[in-house]
Amino acid sequence: MLQLKFDDNFQNIVPIFQDYWKSIDDIPPKIKDYITNHSASRPLYDRTDKKYYCSQCLRELSGCQCINCQREYQLKKSFKVFQIQDLDSLEVTYRVFDVIDQEAVLYYIVDELTFDHPLASYKYRTNKMKLSRAYHVQKDGLLELYSHKFYSFKSYDEALWKDFDENGDFSLIDISEIFGLSFSSYDFLYVDNLDDLQDVSVYRYSRIWEMKDKWRDDAFVPLSAVTYNPICRPEFEYLVKMKLYQLAEQCETIKWGDRGSFEKIFGVSKKYYNFMVEHDINASELSALQQCPTDDYELLSFVTDCLNTVIQVDHSVDFKKLKKYFDEQHLRPDHFVDYQDYLNCCQQLGIDLKDKNVLYPEDFITSHDQLTLEVMINDNAEINQKISELSKLLSLNVYENDKFIIFPADGIASLIDESSQQSNCVRTYCDRISQNDCQIYFMRHKTAVDKSLVTVEVRAGRVVQARTRFNKDIDAEMKTFLEQWEKVMFPIIKISE
Ligand SMILES: [Zn+2]
């Protein structure tokens, strides 16, 4: 029943849905049983020791059945946790629709699993359900029935393509979190009554009930997929009809082409349609397919992984050849960001990218490192020059004994070489050195002067830091050497401008 009421500000009269579940006792037993059984059907998987455990008595599972309590499990449907010994509780959210008088309410029922039994000497699972939210689904938004807060579809729509850096409208961030993200580590949708939504006017043409099988065991169905998309996005129905379920679920995140032909809408030729259905491709796979049309799913997955690591793609990339090359070089798709970086460096240095040996160098990592170094020196020619000039002065402090020698860094290349472990901060580091705000010396074995041993930072004629590789402290012999050196060092201090 709908009842008319004033809203919180006493400004508008709004219909308030009355017959909603207000406490756990209102939840139909069928749903409660479903939740209890569903939570109990999943074993725990400990990401730390990579083992499965009975979620009832927390004993390690050797097979699909617990030898202690006889429960049987399907191992691939598990709750993933860390450090099972320290596990106290786990929250699993179930979203459940209820249809009354042709109105839909979507409930969030949290099943709180607690792994500690006060009466048992060992850990044992108990569970407690609580109702956390109830959204009355309306044509222009969701009214949360416990707090009376209204979340309009229009503001979610605005939030979708907003650049949050530019304006600090935090209410839009809130709304995209409500619709788009899931805060619980597990968030299931109860699908057995989705057919009832056929009677609800806002869902009438949505075909949302056809998503049943897709969502049955899906642990992360966003709120937008079950409300905003089927209600506000005409693409949703179209995609469900086409059996492209993942695209339907994520349809608000895709910039659709003009209506009309298949190719205009999806940005790929219609001949890929069966392939798209067969693999039920998602939004990132669709953009990968647009970038690299193929019916080889392994290749598509590779392209998808590559594209997920970069913001912009060099359009000349031949992904088929690149995959072969990455396989040969034992590179992972996340190296694609380095590959793009490498291509940019080539371009910057005017190297011919049509040359196969340039595109696919024999040893990628080495070529990449060499080239990025070259570009960095090019870009920072002035800084490099200053460091090099300064090093001539600092050479007054070259010092040695029988075993060790110490000398100043003479340019960007030597610094990158030395600190290859921390190369990401080299740029700012170089800047400070070129200003003589600090000085870097390399202490090395006289028998291996090219091999990095201790990096020494000097300020105002004093050693302020001396670290070996992997940032370990130096040993006593090295320390004695540095103390002797410090005594005879010329303090080459920055002269203020
Ligand atoms: Zn057990």
mmCIF file of C-alpha atoms in Angstrom, residues 126-471:
data_model
loop_
_atom_site.group_PDB
_atom_site.id
_atom_site.type_symbol
_atom_site.label_atom_id
_atom_site.label_comp_id
_atom_site.label_asym_id
_atom_site.label_seq_id
_atom_site.Cartn_x
_atom_site.Cartn_y
_atom_site.Cartn_z
ATOM 1 C CA THR A 126 27.048 -19.031 13.715
ATOM 2 C CA ASN A 127 25.035 -16.593 11.638
ATOM 3 C CA LYS A 128 22.804 -13.635 12.263
ATOM 4 C CA MET A 129 20.775 -11.768 9.649
ATOM 5 C CA LYS A 130 19.957 -8.110 9.661
ATOM 6 C CA LEU A 131 18.076 -5.855 7.279
ATOM 7 C CA SER A 132 20.342 -3.035 6.254
ATOM 8 C CA ARG A 133 18.463 -1.231 3.478
ATOM 9 C CA ALA A 134 15.167 -1.318 1.616
ATOM 10 C CA TYR A 135 14.748 0.573 -1.629
ATOM 11 C CA HIS A 136 11.305 1.229 -3.000
ATOM 12 C CA VAL A 137 11.978 1.218 -6.734
ATOM 13 C CA GLN A 138 10.276 4.184 -8.381
ATOM 14 C CA LYS A 139 10.369 5.394 -11.967
ATOM 15 C CA ASP A 140 12.777 8.238 -11.255
ATOM 16 C CA GLY A 141 14.834 6.820 -8.442
ATOM 17 C CA LEU A 142 15.108 4.772 -5.281
ATOM 18 C CA LEU A 143 13.511 5.707 -1.996
ATOM 19 C CA GLU A 144 15.305 4.143 0.936
ATOM 20 C CA LEU A 145 12.491 3.221 3.263
ATOM 21 C CA TYR A 146 14.342 3.131 6.589
ATOM 22 C CA SER A 147 16.035 6.528 6.203
ATOM 23 C CA HIS A 148 13.606 8.116 3.713
ATOM 24 C CA LYS A 149 16.563 9.178 1.577
ATOM 25 C CA PHE A 150 15.899 9.438 -2.126
ATOM 26 C CA TYR A 151 18.528 8.528 -4.725
ATOM 27 C CA SER A 152 17.492 9.863 -8.090
ATOM 28 C CA PHE A 153 18.427 8.157 -11.336
ATOM 29 C CA LYS A 154 19.001 11.584 -12.832
ATOM 30 C CA SER A 155 21.821 12.395 -10.429
ATOM 31 C CA TYR A 156 23.414 8.994 -11.033
ATOM 32 C CA ASP A 157 23.179 9.776 -14.724
ATOM 33 C CA GLU A 158 24.973 13.075 -14.117
ATOM 34 C CA ALA A 159 27.610 11.410 -11.984
ATOM 35 C CA LEU A 160 28.408 8.763 -14.584
ATOM 36 C CA TRP A 161 30.568 10.794 -16.934
ATOM 37 C CA LYS A 162 31.595 13.509 -14.552
ATOM 38 C CA ASP A 163 35.223 14.341 -14.069
ATOM 39 C CA PHE A 164 35.451 14.495 -10.293
ATOM 40 C CA ASP A 165 38.800 16.308 -10.296
ATOM 41 C CA GLU A 166 37.299 19.407 -11.791
ATOM 42 C CA ASN A 167 34.481 20.078 -9.389
ATOM 43 C CA GLY A 168 34.266 18.751 -5.906
ATOM 44 C CA ASP A 169 30.626 17.726 -5.928
ATOM 45 C CA PHE A 170 30.839 14.972 -3.372
ATOM 46 C CA SER A 171 27.133 14.169 -3.487
ATOM 47 C CA LEU A 172 27.714 12.802 -6.978
ATOM 48 C CA ILE A 173 30.551 10.629 -5.723
ATOM 49 C CA ASP A 174 28.216 9.283 -3.060
ATOM 50 C CA ILE A 175 25.573 8.456 -5.584
ATOM 51 C CA SER A 176 27.952 6.663 -7.922
ATOM 52 C CA GLU A 177 29.134 4.601 -4.971
ATOM 53 C CA ILE A 178 25.577 3.696 -4.031
ATOM 54 C CA PHE A 179 24.749 2.561 -7.558
ATOM 55 C CA GLY A 180 28.033 1.343 -8.857
ATOM 56 C CA LEU A 181 30.063 -0.246 -6.134
ATOM 57 C CA SER A 182 29.621 -2.986 -3.670
ATOM 58 C CA PHE A 183 31.023 -2.549 -0.181
ATOM 59 C CA SER A 184 30.406 -5.991 1.106
ATOM 60 C CA SER A 185 32.970 -8.520 -0.025
ATOM 61 C CA TYR A 186 30.088 -10.674 -1.198
ATOM 62 C CA ASP A 187 26.897 -9.315 -2.596
ATOM 63 C CA PHE A 188 24.454 -11.808 -4.093
ATOM 64 C CA LEU A 189 21.111 -11.291 -5.735
ATOM 65 C CA TYR A 190 18.245 -13.645 -4.989
ATOM 66 C CA VAL A 191 17.035 -14.568 -8.473
ATOM 67 C CA ASP A 192 14.265 -17.097 -7.939
ATOM 68 C CA ASN A 193 11.520 -14.467 -7.836
ATOM 69 C CA LEU A 194 12.807 -12.152 -10.580
ATOM 70 C CA ASP A 195 9.853 -13.223 -12.735
ATOM 71 C CA ASP A 196 7.568 -11.331 -10.358
ATOM 72 C CA LEU A 197 9.056 -8.096 -11.686
ATOM 73 C CA GLN A 198 7.060 -8.602 -14.884
ATOM 74 C CA ASP A 199 4.091 -7.184 -12.964
ATOM 75 C CA VAL A 200 5.916 -4.037 -11.896
ATOM 76 C CA SER A 201 5.336 -1.182 -14.309
ATOM 77 C CA VAL A 202 8.879 0.255 -14.174
ATOM 78 C CA TYR A 203 10.322 -3.142 -15.120
ATOM 79 C CA ARG A 204 7.646 -4.093 -17.642
ATOM 80 C CA TYR A 205 9.803 -3.909 -20.777
ATOM 81 C CA SER A 206 13.151 -4.591 -19.180
ATOM 82 C CA ARG A 207 13.440 -8.391 -19.525
ATOM 83 C CA ILE A 208 15.460 -8.263 -16.291
ATOM 84 C CA TRP A 209 14.103 -11.716 -15.357
ATOM 85 C CA GLU A 210 16.067 -13.186 -18.240
ATOM 86 C CA MET A 211 19.258 -12.304 -16.345
ATOM 87 C CA LYS A 212 18.421 -14.999 -13.757
ATOM 88 C CA ASP A 213 21.003 -17.552 -14.788
ATOM 89 C CA LYS A 214 23.708 -14.977 -15.266
ATOM 90 C CA TRP A 215 23.179 -13.605 -11.739
ATOM 91 C CA ARG A 216 22.421 -16.817 -9.882
ATOM 92 C CA ASP A 217 25.889 -17.223 -8.409
ATOM 93 C CA ASP A 218 27.344 -13.870 -9.249
ATOM 94 C CA ALA A 219 28.818 -12.364 -6.118
ATOM 95 C CA PHE A 220 29.005 -8.770 -7.329
ATOM 96 C CA VAL A 221 25.854 -7.523 -8.985
ATOM 97 C CA PRO A 222 25.884 -3.714 -8.744
ATOM 98 C CA LEU A 223 22.742 -1.856 -7.775
ATOM 99 C CA SER A 224 22.758 0.012 -11.100
ATOM 100 C CA ALA A 225 22.422 -3.321 -12.924
ATOM 101 C CA VAL A 226 19.150 -4.173 -11.216
ATOM 102 C CA THR A 227 17.569 -0.714 -11.040
ATOM 103 C CA TYR A 228 18.988 2.147 -13.088
ATOM 104 C CA ASN A 229 19.972 0.118 -16.168
ATOM 105 C CA PRO A 230 16.736 -1.851 -16.694
ATOM 106 C CA ILE A 231 14.598 1.187 -15.859
ATOM 107 C CA CYS A 232 16.429 4.076 -17.541
ATOM 108 C CA ARG A 233 18.519 2.501 -20.272
ATOM 109 C CA PRO A 234 16.709 1.233 -23.366
ATOM 110 C CA GLU A 235 19.935 -0.601 -24.317
ATOM 111 C CA PHE A 236 19.399 -2.939 -21.383
ATOM 112 C CA GLU A 237 16.358 -4.650 -22.853
ATOM 113 C CA TYR A 238 17.968 -4.731 -26.278
ATOM 114 C CA LEU A 239 21.139 -6.369 -24.948
ATOM 115 C CA VAL A 240 19.264 -8.924 -22.852
ATOM 116 C CA LYS A 241 17.229 -9.802 -25.909
ATOM 117 C CA MET A 242 20.484 -10.309 -27.774
ATOM 118 C CA LYS A 243 21.773 -12.516 -24.931
ATOM 119 C CA LEU A 244 24.665 -10.145 -24.258
ATOM 120 C CA TYR A 245 24.125 -10.314 -20.522
ATOM 121 C CA GLN A 246 27.372 -8.826 -19.257
ATOM 122 C CA LEU A 247 27.022 -5.842 -21.562
ATOM 123 C CA ALA A 248 23.441 -5.390 -20.338
ATOM 124 C CA GLU A 249 24.664 -5.440 -16.744
ATOM 125 C CA GLN A 250 27.325 -2.815 -17.474
ATOM 126 C CA CYS A 251 25.471 -0.900 -20.168
ATOM 127 C CA GLU A 252 25.726 2.446 -18.377
ATOM 128 C CA THR A 253 29.534 2.327 -18.550
ATOM 129 C CA ILE A 254 29.637 2.048 -22.336
ATOM 130 C CA LYS A 255 29.404 4.925 -24.766
ATOM 131 C CA TRP A 256 27.019 3.500 -27.310
ATOM 132 C CA GLY A 257 27.214 4.502 -30.939
ATOM 133 C CA ASP A 258 24.326 5.838 -32.943
ATOM 134 C CA ARG A 259 21.247 3.717 -33.253
ATOM 135 C CA GLY A 260 20.952 1.922 -36.516
ATOM 136 C CA SER A 261 23.155 -0.875 -37.719
ATOM 137 C CA PHE A 262 24.872 -3.386 -35.442
ATOM 138 C CA GLU A 263 28.212 -1.989 -36.490
ATOM 139 C CA LYS A 264 27.222 1.543 -35.525
ATOM 140 C CA ILE A 265 25.994 0.483 -32.112
ATOM 141 C CA PHE A 266 28.774 -1.888 -31.118
ATOM 142 C CA GLY A 267 31.648 -0.483 -33.147
ATOM 143 C CA VAL A 268 32.424 -3.924 -34.582
ATOM 144 C CA SER A 269 31.201 -5.871 -37.588
ATOM 145 C CA LYS A 270 28.104 -8.010 -37.162
ATOM 146 C CA LYS A 271 30.107 -11.114 -37.998
ATOM 147 C CA TYR A 272 31.420 -11.057 -34.409
ATOM 148 C CA TYR A 273 27.949 -11.284 -32.908
ATOM 149 C CA ASN A 274 27.968 -15.059 -32.322
ATOM 150 C CA PHE A 275 31.433 -14.843 -30.840
ATOM 151 C CA MET A 276 30.262 -12.086 -28.489
ATOM 152 C CA VAL A 277 27.304 -14.189 -27.337
ATOM 153 C CA GLU A 278 29.348 -17.353 -26.985
ATOM 154 C CA HIS A 279 31.748 -15.656 -24.550
ATOM 155 C CA ASP A 280 29.183 -13.253 -23.104
ATOM 156 C CA ILE A 281 31.738 -10.490 -23.453
ATOM 157 C CA ASN A 282 31.904 -7.608 -21.001
ATOM 158 C CA ALA A 283 32.485 -3.885 -21.484
ATOM 159 C CA SER A 284 36.306 -4.033 -21.443
ATOM 160 C CA GLU A 285 36.263 -6.938 -23.863
ATOM 161 C CA LEU A 286 34.025 -4.952 -26.190
ATOM 162 C CA SER A 287 36.471 -2.073 -26.312
ATOM 163 C CA ALA A 288 39.291 -4.561 -26.881
ATOM 164 C CA LEU A 289 37.285 -6.073 -29.722
ATOM 165 C CA GLN A 290 36.811 -2.630 -31.242
ATOM 166 C CA GLN A 291 40.551 -2.083 -31.021
ATOM 167 C CA CYS A 292 41.462 -5.511 -32.351
ATOM 168 C CA PRO A 293 38.642 -7.319 -34.189
ATOM 169 C CA THR A 294 39.174 -11.062 -33.720
ATOM 170 C CA ASP A 295 37.308 -14.269 -33.000
ATOM 171 C CA ASP A 296 40.192 -15.703 -31.028
ATOM 172 C CA TYR A 297 39.119 -15.385 -27.392
ATOM 173 C CA GLU A 298 42.619 -15.921 -26.035
ATOM 174 C CA LEU A 299 43.850 -13.012 -28.123
ATOM 175 C CA LEU A 300 40.894 -10.893 -27.038
ATOM 176 C CA SER A 301 41.684 -11.582 -23.377
ATOM 177 C CA PHE A 302 45.282 -10.573 -23.975
ATOM 178 C CA VAL A 303 44.214 -7.308 -25.640
ATOM 179 C CA THR A 304 41.722 -6.654 -22.837
ATOM 180 C CA ASP A 305 44.413 -7.117 -20.188
ATOM 181 C CA CYS A 306 46.770 -4.863 -22.138
ATOM 182 C CA LEU A 307 44.210 -2.110 -22.560
ATOM 183 C CA ASN A 308 43.354 -2.252 -18.881
ATOM 184 C CA THR A 309 46.906 -1.169 -18.049
ATOM 185 C CA VAL A 310 47.054 1.977 -20.182
ATOM 186 C CA ILE A 311 45.004 5.099 -20.628
ATOM 187 C CA GLN A 312 45.721 5.662 -24.288
ATOM 188 C CA VAL A 313 46.610 3.174 -26.937
ATOM 189 C CA ASP A 314 48.959 3.648 -29.815
ATOM 190 C CA HIS A 315 46.660 2.775 -32.703
ATOM 191 C CA SER A 316 49.388 1.232 -34.794
ATOM 192 C CA VAL A 317 49.839 -1.707 -32.400
ATOM 193 C CA ASP A 318 49.371 -5.079 -34.081
ATOM 194 C CA PHE A 319 48.085 -7.096 -31.137
ATOM 195 C CA LYS A 320 48.332 -10.468 -32.827
ATOM 196 C CA LYS A 321 52.046 -10.027 -33.411
ATOM 197 C CA LEU A 322 52.447 -8.396 -30.025
ATOM 198 C CA LYS A 323 50.905 -11.378 -28.228
ATOM 199 C CA LYS A 324 53.293 -13.732 -29.982
ATOM 200 C CA TYR A 325 56.176 -11.441 -29.061
ATOM 201 C CA PHE A 326 55.076 -11.137 -25.410
ATOM 202 C CA ASP A 327 54.815 -14.928 -25.188
ATOM 203 C CA GLU A 328 58.316 -15.333 -26.569
ATOM 204 C CA GLN A 329 59.733 -12.691 -24.227
ATOM 205 C CA HIS A 330 57.793 -14.100 -21.241
ATOM 206 C CA LEU A 331 56.157 -10.738 -20.688
ATOM 207 C CA ARG A 332 52.825 -10.300 -18.952
ATOM 208 C CA PRO A 333 50.008 -8.093 -20.298
ATOM 209 C CA ASP A 334 50.802 -5.544 -17.571
ATOM 210 C CA HIS A 335 54.117 -4.956 -19.372
ATOM 211 C CA PHE A 336 52.022 -3.317 -22.040
ATOM 212 C CA VAL A 337 52.386 -0.043 -20.170
ATOM 213 C CA ASP A 338 56.178 -0.380 -20.564
ATOM 214 C CA TYR A 339 55.733 -1.319 -24.184
ATOM 215 C CA GLN A 340 53.716 1.833 -24.869
ATOM 216 C CA ASP A 341 56.355 3.764 -22.974
ATOM 217 C CA TYR A 342 59.018 2.190 -25.169
ATOM 218 C CA LEU A 343 57.144 3.136 -28.351
ATOM 219 C CA ASN A 344 56.835 6.714 -27.107
ATOM 220 C CA CYS A 345 60.562 6.864 -26.424
ATOM 221 C CA CYS A 346 61.297 5.566 -29.929
ATOM 222 C CA GLN A 347 59.066 8.234 -31.368
ATOM 223 C CA GLN A 348 60.670 10.946 -29.277
ATOM 224 C CA LEU A 349 64.145 9.900 -30.362
ATOM 225 C CA GLY A 350 63.048 9.691 -34.005
ATOM 226 C CA ILE A 351 63.657 5.946 -34.278
ATOM 227 C CA ASP A 352 61.883 4.246 -37.191
ATOM 228 C CA LEU A 353 58.963 2.253 -35.827
ATOM 229 C CA LYS A 354 58.444 0.454 -39.121
ATOM 230 C CA ASP A 355 61.603 -1.513 -38.452
ATOM 231 C CA LYS A 356 60.681 -4.959 -37.029
ATOM 232 C CA ASN A 357 63.803 -4.995 -34.857
ATOM 233 C CA VAL A 358 62.675 -1.763 -33.280
ATOM 234 C CA LEU A 359 59.068 -2.853 -32.784
ATOM 235 C CA TYR A 360 60.025 -6.235 -31.381
ATOM 236 C CA PRO A 361 63.538 -5.909 -29.928
ATOM 237 C CA GLU A 362 65.481 -9.037 -29.106
ATOM 238 C CA ASP A 363 65.529 -8.329 -25.377
ATOM 239 C CA PHE A 364 62.655 -6.065 -24.487
ATOM 240 C CA ILE A 365 63.536 -5.196 -20.891
ATOM 241 C CA THR A 366 67.095 -4.141 -21.774
ATOM 242 C CA SER A 367 66.028 -2.105 -24.803
ATOM 243 C CA HIS A 368 63.281 -0.442 -22.805
ATOM 244 C CA ASP A 369 65.639 0.513 -19.973
ATOM 245 C CA GLN A 370 68.286 1.852 -22.358
ATOM 246 C CA LEU A 371 65.835 3.928 -24.316
ATOM 247 C CA THR A 372 63.990 5.429 -21.368
ATOM 248 C CA LEU A 373 67.375 6.387 -19.915
ATOM 249 C CA GLU A 374 68.356 8.044 -23.167
ATOM 250 C CA VAL A 375 65.108 10.005 -23.265
ATOM 251 C CA MET A 376 65.485 11.020 -19.665
ATOM 252 C CA ILE A 377 68.995 12.377 -20.279
ATOM 253 C CA ASN A 378 67.735 14.152 -23.406
ATOM 254 C CA ASP A 379 64.853 15.702 -21.493
ATOM 255 C CA ASN A 380 67.081 16.732 -18.646
ATOM 256 C CA ALA A 381 70.156 17.777 -20.574
ATOM 257 C CA GLU A 382 70.667 20.824 -18.406
ATOM 258 C CA ILE A 383 70.434 18.895 -15.148
ATOM 259 C CA ASN A 384 72.740 16.240 -16.531
ATOM 260 C CA GLN A 385 75.249 18.904 -17.518
ATOM 261 C CA LYS A 386 75.148 20.463 -14.038
ATOM 262 C CA ILE A 387 75.655 17.129 -12.287
ATOM 263 C CA SER A 388 78.537 16.364 -14.569
ATOM 264 C CA GLU A 389 80.205 19.747 -13.932
ATOM 265 C CA LEU A 390 79.651 19.494 -10.221
ATOM 266 C CA SER A 391 81.157 16.033 -10.188
ATOM 267 C CA LYS A 392 84.471 17.470 -11.402
ATOM 268 C CA LEU A 393 84.594 19.584 -8.259
ATOM 269 C CA LEU A 394 83.432 16.733 -6.063
ATOM 270 C CA SER A 395 86.209 14.577 -7.481
ATOM 271 C CA LEU A 396 88.458 16.285 -4.948
ATOM 272 C CA ASN A 397 86.860 13.865 -2.527
ATOM 273 C CA VAL A 398 87.745 10.678 -4.377
ATOM 274 C CA TYR A 399 89.244 8.458 -1.702
ATOM 275 C CA GLU A 400 90.458 4.898 -1.447
ATOM 276 C CA ASN A 401 92.097 2.349 0.814
ATOM 277 C CA ASP A 402 93.281 -1.185 0.042
ATOM 278 C CA LYS A 403 89.810 -2.476 -0.458
ATOM 279 C CA PHE A 404 87.336 0.326 -1.277
ATOM 280 C CA ILE A 405 87.096 3.394 -3.439
ATOM 281 C CA ILE A 406 84.561 6.213 -3.290
ATOM 282 C CA PHE A 407 83.762 8.693 -6.076
ATOM 283 C CA PRO A 408 80.942 11.117 -7.000
ATOM 284 C CA ALA A 409 78.016 10.447 -9.347
ATOM 285 C CA ASP A 410 78.885 12.022 -12.688
ATOM 286 C CA GLY A 411 75.493 12.199 -14.408
ATOM 287 C CA ILE A 412 71.942 10.975 -14.650
ATOM 288 C CA ALA A 413 72.977 7.688 -16.225
ATOM 289 C CA SER A 414 75.214 6.749 -13.313
ATOM 290 C CA LEU A 415 72.467 7.648 -10.828
ATOM 291 C CA ILE A 416 69.869 5.560 -12.591
ATOM 292 C CA ASP A 417 72.319 2.732 -12.838
ATOM 293 C CA GLU A 418 73.017 2.985 -9.114
ATOM 294 C CA SER A 419 69.480 3.275 -7.912
ATOM 295 C CA SER A 420 67.802 0.966 -10.365
ATOM 296 C CA GLN A 421 65.936 -0.429 -7.393
ATOM 297 C CA GLN A 422 64.277 2.963 -6.768
ATOM 298 C CA SER A 423 64.286 4.382 -10.260
ATOM 299 C CA ASN A 424 60.873 6.009 -9.858
ATOM 300 C CA CYS A 425 62.186 8.813 -7.676
ATOM 301 C CA VAL A 426 65.346 9.449 -9.690
ATOM 302 C CA ARG A 427 64.023 12.531 -11.428
ATOM 303 C CA THR A 428 63.506 14.631 -8.277
ATOM 304 C CA TYR A 429 66.666 13.169 -6.835
ATOM 305 C CA CYS A 430 68.669 14.349 -9.862
ATOM 306 C CA ASP A 431 67.246 17.801 -9.524
ATOM 307 C CA ARG A 432 68.450 18.131 -5.943
ATOM 308 C CA ILE A 433 71.893 16.860 -6.813
ATOM 309 C CA SER A 434 72.278 19.283 -9.712
ATOM 310 C CA GLN A 435 71.482 22.115 -7.271
ATOM 311 C CA ASN A 436 74.097 20.721 -4.875
ATOM 312 C CA ASP A 437 71.438 20.383 -2.194
ATOM 313 C CA CYS A 438 72.904 16.976 -1.594
ATOM 314 C CA GLN A 439 75.756 14.954 -3.034
ATOM 315 C CA ILE A 440 75.765 11.320 -4.052
ATOM 316 C CA TYR A 441 78.919 9.252 -3.961
ATOM 317 C CA PHE A 442 79.358 5.644 -4.931
ATOM 318 C CA MET A 443 81.477 3.474 -2.684
ATOM 319 C CA ARG A 444 82.706 0.348 -4.418
ATOM 320 C CA HIS A 445 85.114 -2.547 -4.227
ATOM 321 C CA LYS A 446 88.311 -1.642 -6.018
ATOM 322 C CA THR A 447 88.198 -5.009 -7.716
ATOM 323 C CA ALA A 448 84.715 -4.280 -9.145
ATOM 324 C CA VAL A 449 84.335 -0.529 -9.601
ATOM 325 C CA ASP A 450 81.388 -0.892 -11.986
ATOM 326 C CA LYS A 451 79.363 -2.874 -9.516
ATOM 327 C CA SER A 452 77.154 -0.935 -7.134
ATOM 328 C CA LEU A 453 77.964 -1.510 -3.483
ATOM 329 C CA VAL A 454 77.101 1.413 -1.180
ATOM 330 C CA THR A 455 75.226 4.596 -2.096
ATOM 331 C CA VAL A 456 76.394 7.474 0.076
ATOM 332 C CA GLU A 457 74.498 10.701 0.539
ATOM 333 C CA VAL A 458 76.487 13.702 1.796
ATOM 334 C CA ARG A 459 75.179 17.023 3.037
ATOM 335 C CA ALA A 460 77.349 19.856 4.325
ATOM 336 C CA GLY A 461 80.405 17.671 4.414
ATOM 337 C CA ARG A 462 78.810 14.873 6.456
ATOM 338 C CA VAL A 463 77.627 11.428 5.516
ATOM 339 C CA VAL A 464 73.886 11.453 6.173
ATOM 340 C CA GLN A 465 72.998 8.128 4.601
ATOM 341 C CA ALA A 466 74.926 5.071 3.494
ATOM 342 C CA ARG A 467 72.993 2.106 2.201
ATOM 343 C CA THR A 468 73.882 -1.047 0.368
ATOM 344 C CA ARG A 469 71.684 -2.671 -2.225
ATOM 345 C CA PHE A 470 68.117 -3.399 -1.178
ATOM 346 C CA ASN A 471 68.481 -0.579 1.390
#
